[in-house]
Coordinates of C-alpha atoms in Angstrom, one line a residue:
Chain A
M1 CA -4.2 45.4 15.6
H2 CA -5.6 42.1 15.0
W3 CA -3.0 39.6 14.6
L4 CA -3.5 36.1 12.9
I5 CA -0.6 33.4 13.3
G6 CA -1.0 30.4 10.1
L7 CA 1.2 27.5 10.6
D8 CA 2.1 25.7 7.5
W9 CA 2.4 22.2 9.2
G10 CA 3.9 19.8 6.8
T11 CA 5.6 16.6 8.1
S12 CA 9.2 17.8 7.9
R13 CA 8.8 21.7 8.6
L14 CA 6.7 23.7 10.3
R15 CA 6.4 27.1 9.2
A16 CA 4.7 30.1 11.1
M17 CA 3.8 33.4 9.7
L18 CA 2.8 36.5 11.6
F19 CA 0.2 38.3 9.3
D20 CA -0.8 42.1 10.7
G21 CA -4.4 42.7 10.4
D22 CA -4.2 43.8 6.7
G23 CA -2.7 40.8 6.1
A24 CA 1.2 41.6 5.7
V25 CA 3.5 38.8 6.8
H26 CA 5.2 40.8 10.1
E27 CA 7.4 37.6 10.4
T28 CA 7.9 34.0 9.5
R29 CA 9.9 31.7 11.4
S30 CA 10.5 28.0 10.3
R31 CA 11.8 24.9 12.5
A32 CA 12.6 21.5 11.5
W33 CA 9.6 20.4 13.3
G34 CA 7.6 18.3 11.2
I35 CA 4.6 16.3 12.7
R36 CA 7.3 13.4 12.5
H37 CA 10.0 15.4 13.7
L38 CA 8.2 17.2 17.3
P39 CA 10.7 18.6 20.2
E40 CA 10.0 17.5 23.2
G41 CA 6.5 18.1 24.4
G42 CA 5.1 17.1 21.2
F43 CA 3.0 19.7 19.1
D44 CA 1.8 22.2 21.9
A45 CA 5.7 22.6 22.6
A46 CA 6.2 23.0 19.1
L47 CA 3.2 26.0 18.9
S48 CA 4.0 27.6 22.1
S49 CA 8.4 27.9 21.3
I50 CA 7.9 29.1 17.6
C51 CA 5.2 32.0 18.8
E52 CA 7.4 33.0 21.4
G53 CA 7.1 36.5 21.8
W54 CA 4.5 36.7 19.3
P55 CA 1.0 39.0 20.1
S56 CA -1.8 36.7 21.3
A57 CA -4.0 36.1 18.0
P58 CA -5.9 33.4 16.3
V59 CA -4.2 30.4 14.7
L60 CA -5.3 28.9 11.6
A61 CA -2.9 25.7 10.4
A62 CA -2.4 24.3 7.4
G63 CA -0.9 20.6 6.6
M64 CA -0.2 17.4 7.6
V65 CA -1.1 18.3 10.9
G66 CA -4.6 17.5 10.4
S67 CA -4.0 13.7 9.3
R68 CA -4.4 10.6 11.4
Q69 CA -0.5 11.2 12.4
G70 CA -1.2 14.5 13.0
W71 CA -2.3 16.8 16.0
R72 CA -5.6 16.0 15.7
E73 CA -7.4 14.1 12.7
V74 CA -9.6 16.2 10.5
G75 CA -11.4 14.9 7.9
Y76 CA -11.5 15.9 4.2
V77 CA -13.4 18.0 2.1
D78 CA -15.0 16.7 -1.2
T79 CA -14.6 18.0 -4.9
P80 CA -15.5 20.1 -5.7
A81 CA -13.8 21.9 -3.3
G82 CA -13.8 25.6 -2.7
I83 CA -12.7 28.7 0.3
D84 CA -16.3 28.3 1.8
A85 CA -16.1 24.6 2.3
L86 CA -13.0 24.7 3.6
A87 CA -13.5 27.2 6.3
A88 CA -16.6 26.0 7.1
G89 CA -14.5 22.8 7.8
I90 CA -12.4 23.9 10.3
V91 CA -11.3 21.7 13.1
D92 CA -10.4 23.7 16.3
V93 CA -7.9 22.2 18.6
R94 CA -7.2 23.7 22.3
S95 CA -3.0 24.0 23.0
A96 CA -2.0 23.4 26.2
D97 CA -0.9 27.1 26.6
G98 CA -4.8 28.3 26.0
R99 CA -4.6 29.1 22.1
R100 CA -7.6 28.3 20.1
V101 CA -5.9 26.4 17.0
G102 CA -7.9 25.9 14.0
I103 CA -7.0 23.6 11.1
I104 CA -7.8 23.2 7.5
P105 CA -9.2 20.2 6.0
G106 CA -7.6 18.4 3.0
V107 CA -9.0 18.0 -0.3
R108 CA -10.6 14.3 -1.1
D109 CA -11.2 13.5 -4.6
A110 CA -13.4 10.7 -4.4
L111 CA -13.4 9.7 -8.3
S112 CA -9.1 8.9 -8.1
V113 CA -9.3 8.2 -4.7
D114 CA -6.2 10.9 -4.1
V115 CA -6.3 13.3 -1.4
M116 CA -3.7 15.9 -0.3
R117 CA -3.4 18.4 2.9
G118 CA -2.0 21.9 2.7
E119 CA -2.0 22.3 -0.8
E120 CA -5.6 23.4 -0.8
T121 CA -4.6 26.1 1.1
Q122 CA -1.6 27.2 -1.8
V123 CA -4.4 26.9 -4.3
I124 CA -6.6 29.3 -2.6
G125 CA -3.7 31.7 -2.1
A126 CA -2.4 30.9 -5.5
L127 CA -5.6 31.8 -6.9
A128 CA -5.9 34.9 -4.7
L129 CA -2.9 35.8 -7.1
R130 CA -3.5 35.0 -10.2
P131 CA -7.9 35.7 -10.5
E132 CA -7.7 35.8 -14.0
L133 CA -7.1 32.0 -14.3
A134 CA -9.6 30.6 -11.5
G135 CA -12.0 29.8 -14.2
H136 CA -10.1 27.1 -15.5
V137 CA -6.8 26.4 -14.8
C138 CA -4.5 23.0 -13.8
L139 CA -2.4 23.9 -11.3
L140 CA 1.2 22.0 -10.3
L141 CA 3.1 22.2 -7.4
P142 CA 6.0 20.5 -6.9
G143 CA 7.5 18.6 -3.9
T144 CA 8.1 15.7 -2.1
H145 CA 4.4 14.3 -3.6
S146 CA 4.2 17.0 -6.5
K147 CA 0.0 17.8 -7.0
W148 CA -2.0 18.1 -10.2
I149 CA -5.1 19.9 -9.3
D150 CA -7.6 21.1 -12.2
V151 CA -9.6 24.2 -11.2
R152 CA -12.9 25.5 -12.4
D153 CA -14.7 28.6 -11.2
G154 CA -12.5 29.0 -8.1
R155 CA -13.2 24.9 -7.0
I156 CA -10.7 22.2 -6.7
V157 CA -12.7 19.8 -9.2
R158 CA -9.8 17.0 -10.2
L159 CA -6.2 15.4 -8.4
A160 CA -3.5 13.6 -9.1
T161 CA -0.2 12.6 -6.9
M162 CA 3.3 12.2 -8.2
M163 CA 5.6 11.2 -5.1
T164 CA 8.3 12.9 -7.3
G165 CA 10.1 14.7 -4.5
E166 CA 10.0 11.5 -2.1
L167 CA 10.7 8.9 -5.0
Y168 CA 14.4 11.7 -5.4
A169 CA 14.7 11.4 -2.2
I170 CA 15.4 7.9 -1.5
L171 CA 16.7 6.9 -4.5
R172 CA 19.7 9.5 -3.7
E173 CA 19.8 8.1 0.0
H174 CA 19.0 4.1 -0.3
S175 CA 19.6 3.0 -3.8
I176 CA 22.4 1.8 -5.5
L177 CA 21.9 5.2 -7.9
G178 CA 23.2 7.7 -4.9
A179 CA 26.1 4.7 -3.9
G180 CA 29.8 6.2 -3.8
L181 CA 28.5 9.7 -5.2
P182 CA 30.2 12.5 -3.7
G183 CA 28.5 14.4 -0.4
A184 CA 25.4 16.8 -1.2
T185 CA 26.6 20.3 -1.8
A186 CA 24.5 23.3 -2.0
S187 CA 26.3 24.0 -5.6
A188 CA 24.5 25.3 -8.7
L189 CA 22.6 23.1 -10.9
D190 CA 24.2 21.1 -13.4
T191 CA 22.7 22.0 -16.1
D192 CA 23.6 19.7 -18.8
A193 CA 23.5 16.8 -16.6
F194 CA 19.5 17.9 -15.4
D195 CA 18.7 18.5 -19.6
A196 CA 20.3 15.1 -20.4
G197 CA 17.8 13.4 -17.6
V198 CA 15.1 15.3 -18.6
R199 CA 15.4 14.3 -22.1
A200 CA 15.6 10.6 -21.2
A201 CA 12.6 10.9 -20.0
R202 CA 11.1 12.3 -22.6
D203 CA 12.4 10.1 -25.3
S204 CA 11.3 7.3 -23.1
A205 CA 7.7 7.8 -24.7
A206 CA 4.9 5.3 -23.9
A207 CA 8.1 2.9 -22.3
G208 CA 8.3 5.5 -19.5
A209 CA 11.1 6.9 -17.3
L210 CA 11.4 3.6 -15.2
T211 CA 13.1 2.1 -17.7
K212 CA 15.8 4.6 -18.2
L213 CA 16.3 4.9 -13.9
F214 CA 18.9 2.4 -13.8
S215 CA 20.9 4.7 -16.4
A216 CA 21.8 6.8 -13.9
R217 CA 24.4 4.8 -12.6
A218 CA 25.1 2.7 -15.7
L219 CA 26.4 6.4 -17.3
M220 CA 28.3 7.5 -14.7
L221 CA 30.4 3.2 -14.5
D222 CA 30.8 4.4 -18.2
G223 CA 32.8 7.7 -17.4
R224 CA 29.9 9.5 -19.4
L225 CA 28.5 10.7 -15.9
A226 CA 30.4 12.8 -13.5
P227 CA 29.3 10.9 -10.2
G228 CA 29.0 14.6 -9.0
A229 CA 26.0 15.0 -11.8
V230 CA 24.3 11.6 -11.0
P231 CA 21.5 14.0 -8.7
D232 CA 20.8 16.2 -10.8
Y233 CA 20.6 13.9 -14.1
L234 CA 18.2 12.1 -11.7
S235 CA 16.4 15.3 -10.7
G236 CA 16.2 15.8 -14.3
L237 CA 14.6 12.0 -15.4
L238 CA 12.4 12.4 -12.9
I239 CA 11.0 15.7 -13.3
G240 CA 10.7 14.5 -17.2
E241 CA 9.0 11.8 -16.4
E242 CA 6.1 14.0 -14.4
L243 CA 6.1 16.5 -17.7
R244 CA 5.9 13.5 -19.7
A245 CA 3.0 11.4 -18.0
G246 CA 0.7 14.5 -17.3
L247 CA 0.8 15.3 -20.6
A248 CA 0.1 11.5 -21.5
S249 CA -2.6 11.7 -19.1
G250 CA -3.9 14.6 -20.5
W251 CA -3.8 16.5 -16.8
L252 CA -1.0 18.7 -18.4
R253 CA -1.8 20.6 -22.1
G254 CA 0.8 22.0 -24.4
D255 CA -1.7 25.0 -25.4
A256 CA -2.5 25.6 -21.7
P257 CA 0.2 24.9 -19.8
P258 CA 0.0 24.7 -16.3
L259 CA 0.8 27.1 -13.4
L260 CA 3.5 26.1 -10.7
V261 CA 3.0 27.1 -7.2
G262 CA 5.7 26.6 -4.6
D263 CA 9.5 26.6 -3.4
E264 CA 10.7 29.0 -5.9
S265 CA 14.1 26.6 -6.7
L266 CA 12.0 23.6 -7.3
C267 CA 10.0 25.5 -9.6
A268 CA 12.8 26.7 -11.7
R269 CA 13.3 23.5 -12.3
Y270 CA 10.3 22.5 -13.8
S271 CA 9.9 25.6 -15.8
R272 CA 13.0 24.2 -17.1
A273 CA 12.3 20.7 -17.8
A274 CA 8.8 22.2 -19.2
T275 CA 11.2 23.6 -22.5
A276 CA 12.2 20.0 -23.7
F277 CA 8.5 19.6 -24.4
N278 CA 7.6 22.9 -25.8
L279 CA 5.6 23.8 -23.7
A280 CA 5.5 27.8 -23.4
K281 CA 7.7 29.0 -20.2
L282 CA 5.4 28.7 -17.2
D283 CA 4.5 30.9 -14.9
T284 CA 5.0 30.8 -11.2
V285 CA 3.5 31.7 -7.8
L286 CA 5.6 31.6 -4.5
E287 CA 4.5 32.2 -1.4
A288 CA 1.1 30.7 -1.8
S289 CA 0.8 29.4 1.6
A290 CA 0.8 32.1 3.4
H291 CA -1.8 34.4 1.2
G292 CA -4.0 31.1 1.4
L293 CA -3.9 31.4 5.3
W294 CA -4.8 34.6 5.2
R295 CA -8.0 34.1 2.7
I296 CA -9.1 31.1 4.1
A297 CA -8.8 33.1 7.9
R298 CA -10.8 35.5 6.6
A299 CA -13.5 33.5 5.0
A300 CA -14.1 32.0 8.5
A301 CA -14.1 35.4 10.3
L302 CA -10.8 34.3 11.9
V303 CA -9.7 38.4 10.9
G304 CA -11.6 40.9 9.8
E305 CA -12.8 41.9 6.6
T306 CA -10.3 44.6 6.2
P307 CA -8.9 45.1 2.8
L308 CA -6.0 43.1 1.9
V309 CA -2.4 44.7 1.1
Y310 CA -1.4 42.6 -1.1
G311 CA -2.9 39.7 -3.3
E312 CA -5.0 41.7 -4.9
H313 CA -4.6 43.1 -8.1
Chain B
M1 CA 37.1 -36.8 -8.7
H2 CA 37.6 -33.3 -10.4
W3 CA 35.2 -30.9 -8.6
L4 CA 34.2 -27.7 -8.9
I5 CA 33.0 -24.8 -6.8
G6 CA 30.5 -22.6 -8.0
L7 CA 30.0 -18.9 -6.4
D8 CA 27.4 -16.9 -7.1
W9 CA 28.1 -13.5 -5.0
G10 CA 25.8 -10.9 -5.5
T11 CA 25.1 -7.7 -3.4
S12 CA 23.4 -9.3 -0.4
R13 CA 24.1 -13.3 -0.3
L14 CA 26.9 -15.4 -1.1
R15 CA 25.6 -19.0 -2.6
A16 CA 28.0 -21.8 -3.0
M17 CA 27.3 -24.9 -5.0
L18 CA 30.0 -27.9 -4.8
F19 CA 29.9 -29.8 -8.5
D20 CA 30.9 -33.3 -8.6
G21 CA 32.7 -34.2 -11.7
D22 CA 29.7 -34.6 -13.9
G23 CA 27.7 -31.5 -13.0
A24 CA 25.7 -32.1 -10.4
V25 CA 25.3 -30.0 -7.4
H26 CA 26.5 -32.2 -4.6
E27 CA 25.9 -29.2 -1.9
T28 CA 24.6 -25.9 -2.2
R29 CA 25.5 -23.9 0.6
S30 CA 23.9 -20.5 1.2
R31 CA 25.3 -16.8 3.7
A32 CA 24.3 -13.8 4.0
W33 CA 27.6 -12.2 3.1
G34 CA 26.8 -10.3 0.0
I35 CA 30.0 -8.0 -1.4
R36 CA 28.5 -5.3 0.7
H37 CA 28.1 -7.2 4.1
L38 CA 31.4 -9.6 3.9
P39 CA 32.1 -11.1 7.6
E40 CA 35.0 -10.2 9.5
G41 CA 38.0 -11.0 7.2
G42 CA 36.2 -9.7 3.7
F43 CA 36.3 -11.9 0.8
D44 CA 39.1 -14.3 2.0
A45 CA 37.2 -14.6 5.1
A46 CA 33.9 -16.0 3.5
L47 CA 34.9 -17.6 1.1
S48 CA 37.1 -19.9 3.2
S49 CA 34.5 -20.1 5.6
I50 CA 31.8 -21.4 3.0
C51 CA 34.0 -23.9 1.7
E52 CA 34.7 -25.5 4.8
G53 CA 35.4 -28.6 4.8
W54 CA 34.6 -29.4 0.9
P55 CA 37.5 -31.2 -1.1
S56 CA 40.3 -28.7 -2.9
A57 CA 38.7 -27.7 -6.4
P58 CA 39.1 -25.2 -8.7
V59 CA 36.6 -22.1 -8.2
L60 CA 34.4 -19.9 -10.7
A61 CA 32.7 -16.9 -9.4
A62 CA 30.0 -15.0 -10.9
G63 CA 28.2 -11.5 -10.0
M64 CA 28.8 -8.8 -8.3
V65 CA 32.2 -9.8 -6.6
G66 CA 33.5 -8.8 -10.2
S67 CA 32.0 -5.5 -9.8
R68 CA 34.3 -2.4 -8.6
Q69 CA 32.8 -2.9 -5.0
G70 CA 33.8 -6.3 -5.5
W71 CA 37.2 -8.7 -4.9
R72 CA 38.8 -7.6 -8.0
E73 CA 37.2 -5.6 -10.7
V74 CA 36.7 -7.3 -13.9
G75 CA 36.0 -5.6 -17.0
Y76 CA 32.6 -6.3 -19.0
V77 CA 32.2 -8.2 -22.4
D78 CA 30.8 -6.1 -25.0
T79 CA 27.4 -7.7 -26.3
P80 CA 26.9 -9.5 -28.6
A81 CA 28.3 -11.9 -26.1
G82 CA 28.5 -15.8 -25.9
I83 CA 30.0 -18.3 -23.5
D84 CA 33.3 -18.1 -25.2
A85 CA 33.6 -14.6 -24.9
L86 CA 32.9 -14.7 -21.7
A87 CA 34.7 -17.9 -20.4
A88 CA 38.0 -15.9 -22.0
G89 CA 37.3 -12.8 -19.9
I90 CA 38.1 -14.9 -16.8
V91 CA 40.0 -12.6 -14.4
D92 CA 41.5 -14.6 -11.6
V93 CA 42.3 -13.2 -7.9
R94 CA 44.3 -15.7 -5.7
S95 CA 42.5 -16.0 -1.9
A96 CA 44.9 -15.9 1.6
D97 CA 44.4 -19.7 1.4
G98 CA 46.0 -20.3 -1.8
R99 CA 42.9 -21.0 -3.8
R100 CA 42.8 -19.7 -7.1
V101 CA 39.3 -18.0 -8.0
G102 CA 37.9 -17.1 -11.6
I103 CA 35.5 -14.5 -11.7
I104 CA 33.7 -14.5 -14.8
P105 CA 33.0 -10.7 -16.4
G106 CA 30.2 -8.8 -16.8
V107 CA 28.3 -8.1 -20.0
R108 CA 27.7 -4.4 -21.6
D109 CA 25.5 -3.6 -23.9
A110 CA 27.6 -0.3 -25.3
L111 CA 24.5 1.0 -27.7
S112 CA 22.2 1.3 -24.4
V113 CA 24.9 1.7 -22.1
D114 CA 23.7 -0.9 -19.7
V115 CA 25.5 -3.8 -17.8
M116 CA 25.2 -6.3 -15.9
R117 CA 27.1 -9.0 -13.5
G118 CA 26.0 -12.5 -12.8
E119 CA 22.8 -12.5 -15.2
E120 CA 25.0 -13.2 -17.8
T121 CA 25.8 -17.1 -16.2
Q122 CA 21.7 -17.0 -15.5
V123 CA 21.6 -16.8 -19.6
I124 CA 24.1 -19.4 -20.0
G125 CA 22.6 -21.8 -18.0
A126 CA 19.1 -21.1 -19.3
L127 CA 20.1 -21.5 -22.3
A128 CA 21.7 -24.5 -21.4
L129 CA 18.3 -26.3 -20.2
R130 CA 16.2 -24.6 -23.2
P131 CA 18.6 -25.1 -26.1
E132 CA 15.9 -25.2 -28.6
L133 CA 15.0 -21.0 -27.6
A134 CA 18.6 -20.1 -28.3
G135 CA 17.9 -19.1 -31.6
H136 CA 16.0 -16.4 -31.0
V137 CA 14.5 -15.5 -27.2
C138 CA 14.0 -12.7 -25.2
L139 CA 14.4 -13.6 -21.3
L140 CA 13.4 -11.5 -18.5
L141 CA 15.4 -12.2 -14.9
P142 CA 13.0 -10.6 -12.3
G143 CA 15.4 -9.4 -9.0
T144 CA 16.2 -6.7 -7.4
H145 CA 17.7 -5.1 -10.5
S146 CA 14.9 -6.8 -13.4
K147 CA 17.0 -7.4 -16.7
W148 CA 15.8 -7.9 -20.4
I149 CA 17.6 -9.9 -22.7
D150 CA 17.7 -10.2 -26.0
V151 CA 19.4 -13.5 -27.2
R152 CA 20.4 -14.4 -30.4
D153 CA 22.3 -17.3 -32.1
G154 CA 23.3 -18.2 -28.3
R155 CA 24.6 -14.8 -27.3
I156 CA 23.7 -12.0 -25.7
V157 CA 22.7 -8.9 -28.1
R158 CA 20.8 -6.6 -26.0
L159 CA 20.0 -5.7 -22.6
A160 CA 17.7 -3.4 -20.9
T161 CA 17.8 -3.1 -16.5
M162 CA 14.3 -2.1 -15.2
M163 CA 14.9 -1.5 -10.9
T164 CA 11.3 -2.9 -10.0
G165 CA 13.1 -5.0 -6.9
E166 CA 14.7 -2.5 -5.3
L167 CA 12.1 0.0 -6.2
Y168 CA 9.5 -1.9 -4.0
A169 CA 12.2 -2.6 -1.7
I170 CA 12.9 1.1 -0.8
L171 CA 9.2 2.0 -1.5
R172 CA 8.6 -0.2 1.5
E173 CA 11.4 0.9 4.0
H174 CA 11.4 4.2 3.5
S175 CA 8.4 5.9 2.0
I176 CA 5.7 6.7 3.1
L177 CA 3.5 4.1 1.2
G178 CA 5.4 2.0 3.9
A179 CA 4.4 3.7 7.3
G180 CA 2.3 2.4 9.7
L181 CA 2.0 -1.0 7.8
P182 CA 2.1 -4.3 9.7
G183 CA 5.3 -5.8 10.1
A184 CA 6.4 -8.1 7.2
T185 CA 5.3 -11.8 7.4
A186 CA 6.1 -15.0 5.7
S187 CA 1.9 -15.1 4.6
A188 CA 0.8 -16.1 1.4
L189 CA 0.4 -13.8 -1.4
D190 CA -2.9 -11.6 -1.2
T191 CA -4.2 -11.9 -5.1
D192 CA -6.7 -9.7 -4.8
A193 CA -4.3 -6.8 -3.8
F194 CA -1.5 -7.8 -6.2
D195 CA -4.1 -8.7 -9.4
A196 CA -5.3 -4.8 -8.3
G197 CA -2.1 -3.8 -8.7
V198 CA -1.3 -5.1 -11.4
R199 CA -4.3 -3.7 -13.7
A200 CA -3.3 -0.5 -12.0
A201 CA -0.5 -0.1 -13.9
R202 CA -1.7 -2.1 -17.0
D203 CA -4.4 0.7 -17.5
S204 CA -2.3 3.4 -16.7
A205 CA -1.8 3.1 -20.5
A206 CA 1.1 5.3 -21.5
A207 CA 1.1 7.7 -18.7
G208 CA 2.8 4.8 -16.7
A209 CA 2.3 3.5 -13.0
L210 CA 4.3 6.5 -11.3
T211 CA 0.9 8.1 -11.7
K212 CA -0.5 5.3 -9.8
L213 CA 2.0 5.0 -7.3
F214 CA 0.0 7.6 -4.5
S215 CA -2.8 5.1 -4.8
A216 CA -1.4 2.6 -2.9
R217 CA -1.8 5.2 0.6
A218 CA -4.6 7.0 -0.8
L219 CA -6.5 3.6 -1.0
M220 CA -5.4 2.7 2.3
L221 CA -6.2 5.9 3.9
D222 CA -9.7 5.4 2.1
G223 CA -10.7 2.1 3.9
R224 CA -10.5 0.4 0.1
L225 CA -7.2 -1.4 0.6
A226 CA -6.1 -3.0 4.2
P227 CA -2.7 -2.2 5.9
G228 CA -1.5 -5.7 5.2
A229 CA -2.5 -5.8 1.8
V230 CA -0.7 -2.6 1.0
P231 CA 2.6 -4.7 -0.1
D232 CA 1.7 -7.2 -2.4
Y233 CA -0.8 -4.0 -4.0
L234 CA 2.9 -2.5 -4.9
S235 CA 4.1 -5.6 -5.5
G236 CA 1.6 -6.0 -8.6
L237 CA 1.6 -2.2 -9.5
L238 CA 5.3 -2.6 -9.9
I239 CA 5.7 -5.8 -11.7
G240 CA 2.6 -4.6 -13.6
E241 CA 4.5 -1.2 -14.8
E242 CA 7.6 -3.4 -15.7
L243 CA 5.4 -5.6 -17.9
R244 CA 3.6 -2.7 -19.6
A245 CA 6.6 -0.8 -20.2
G246 CA 8.1 -4.2 -21.8
L247 CA 5.1 -4.1 -24.2
A248 CA 5.0 -0.7 -24.8
S249 CA 8.7 -0.5 -25.5
G250 CA 8.6 -3.4 -28.1
W251 CA 10.9 -5.8 -25.6
L252 CA 8.5 -7.7 -24.6
R253 CA 5.8 -8.9 -27.4
G254 CA 2.6 -10.9 -27.1
D255 CA 3.6 -13.0 -29.6
A256 CA 7.2 -14.1 -28.7
P257 CA 6.8 -14.4 -24.8
P258 CA 9.2 -13.9 -22.6
L259 CA 11.2 -16.8 -20.6
L260 CA 11.3 -16.0 -16.7
V261 CA 14.8 -16.9 -15.1
G262 CA 15.0 -17.0 -12.1
D263 CA 13.9 -17.2 -8.2
E264 CA 10.6 -19.2 -8.2
S265 CA 8.1 -17.0 -6.2
L266 CA 9.4 -14.2 -7.9
C267 CA 9.4 -15.4 -11.2
A268 CA 5.8 -17.5 -10.0
R269 CA 4.4 -13.3 -9.4
Y270 CA 5.1 -12.3 -12.9
S271 CA 3.6 -15.3 -14.9
R272 CA 0.6 -14.3 -12.5
A273 CA 0.6 -10.5 -13.8
A274 CA 1.5 -11.8 -17.4
T275 CA -1.9 -13.2 -17.7
A276 CA -3.7 -9.7 -16.7
F277 CA -1.8 -8.1 -19.9
N278 CA -3.2 -11.7 -21.9
L279 CA 0.2 -13.0 -22.5
A280 CA 0.5 -16.7 -22.8
K281 CA 1.6 -18.2 -19.4
L282 CA 4.8 -17.5 -19.2
D283 CA 7.3 -20.7 -19.0
T284 CA 9.8 -20.7 -16.2
V285 CA 13.8 -21.7 -16.1
L286 CA 14.9 -22.3 -12.3
E287 CA 18.5 -22.6 -11.2
A288 CA 19.9 -21.0 -13.8
S289 CA 22.6 -19.8 -12.3
A290 CA 24.8 -23.3 -11.2
H291 CA 23.9 -24.7 -14.8
G292 CA 25.8 -21.6 -16.4
L293 CA 28.5 -21.8 -13.7
W294 CA 28.9 -25.6 -15.2
R295 CA 28.9 -24.7 -18.3
I296 CA 31.2 -21.8 -17.9
A297 CA 33.9 -23.7 -16.0
R298 CA 33.7 -26.6 -18.7
A299 CA 34.2 -23.5 -21.3
A300 CA 37.2 -22.5 -19.9
A301 CA 38.7 -25.9 -19.2
L302 CA 38.1 -25.6 -15.2
V303 CA 37.0 -28.7 -15.3
G304 CA 37.0 -32.2 -18.1
E305 CA 34.9 -32.4 -20.8
T306 CA 33.2 -35.2 -19.2
P307 CA 28.9 -35.6 -20.2
L308 CA 26.7 -33.6 -17.9
V309 CA 24.1 -35.6 -16.2
Y310 CA 21.3 -33.0 -16.8
G311 CA 21.4 -29.9 -18.5
E312 CA 21.2 -31.4 -22.0
H313 CA 17.6 -32.5 -23.1

């Protein structure tokens, strides 16, 4: 059996996947060892520990691990960027325990001066799962840094970043909007508060939702928003602003709704918010990273050209 | 001599002014004793210490000291709000050393569900300094929470909050945009970087400047923006967004430019940014808090009806 170890190594988390020779994920492990939060021993120790007990195999990594603050800085592939350019741009690093670790390059949109690392691998995975869309589609990858990505003929041609997730986190943790709220719980989404936030963003029209940001506090002080509902109101406001701005800029189009790629619960929020903008129900792709890592590994001949068990329709 | 002690007591700073019987500021003291950063002994100790050696006098305070987290919660006066309603809404608290401290209420715009505390006093001061504008003017008070305030016939009729200053601070301190930058220095404004940020916001048009936020990092990674220039680029982007949104929403108008009220260096940034929007050079009022405290004290009969040395034209 020819195994492959795939790493989705971002700023805050390291996720490792063991693929069998058919591209099926045999096991997934996740640790809070993002590149800013490494264990003692750094990258080597993190890799060695998360792969403990797994068979010897080539390792392919995507994400911020290839940034200036990562294990080794790997350049960007310029748009238009397809799977072949990404595979050709892989840079190897040798770990202390003798593994060869390939790091996938990021993608740069030189025109808009925007960059990404890790999302290119999700795009490749999503296109493998939705090959009928590869001709022309806009992908929306929600997250700490949401990405809007235009694909034509299977290649990334344009990208833009919205700091929606990071804005939410720092407003919640460090601004007056988060002061005096009850501690975060794992409770269900407060749909009323979320929807109210989405509508406030939508109705801000060309002025934009920053003109409504303080309402998250003013409504609470006025008794119209319970303190516990403020976070979901804020979430709706910021996700709504992302959709409003996407539509206003022409990136997102009502007649060709974006394909959502990412975490299930976060995609569900975007899909819910989209209804307030009269967008058709958004199609969602999950587990795109794993599919992308496998595809790029195959394109780079890190694994054999065996048929895929899934990912093909 | 009938003295007055005026306090401008916000979230991060306490400023105390000793007025003589003619309304002239005899001495000003400033300490980092905002209501979130009180010394041991709390409000009583802060007041007693900052007034040390000053003559016995009535005390009048404006700002967050009257908020739920302040010395005593004082309600809001609803719009339309003029000096008489503010004076009538003053609530007294008695300090441990026996002083009577009057706290000026905030103002609430019930229609937009927005509130302010402290800025109402600056508005009263600014109108005293520019009485010819009191008929109809929009004031722009830049700061942690910028306020847009419409005045008609000397009364506050409408208000809106932009979290521009707080957004700048938390993005600089807690987001990826501030990571790896050289430490803050007291160097002069980088006008090239600032102007580039303003233009990026202006040119974002109806999409809004959140679509350009990540450019503060992408331009640096691309070598087009020096790391030391990122803060002023970000400052220009956020101040530019405030002006863009103000114009898009109709709050700010090119044919009736807003009156800037506040800190000199911050107002200078707004005035500079305004030129990119083809706004006429903005008139600026400084030291509005002191003038407002004196005016409201007089309206509340805390001091006699003696003529003002300044503040009248």
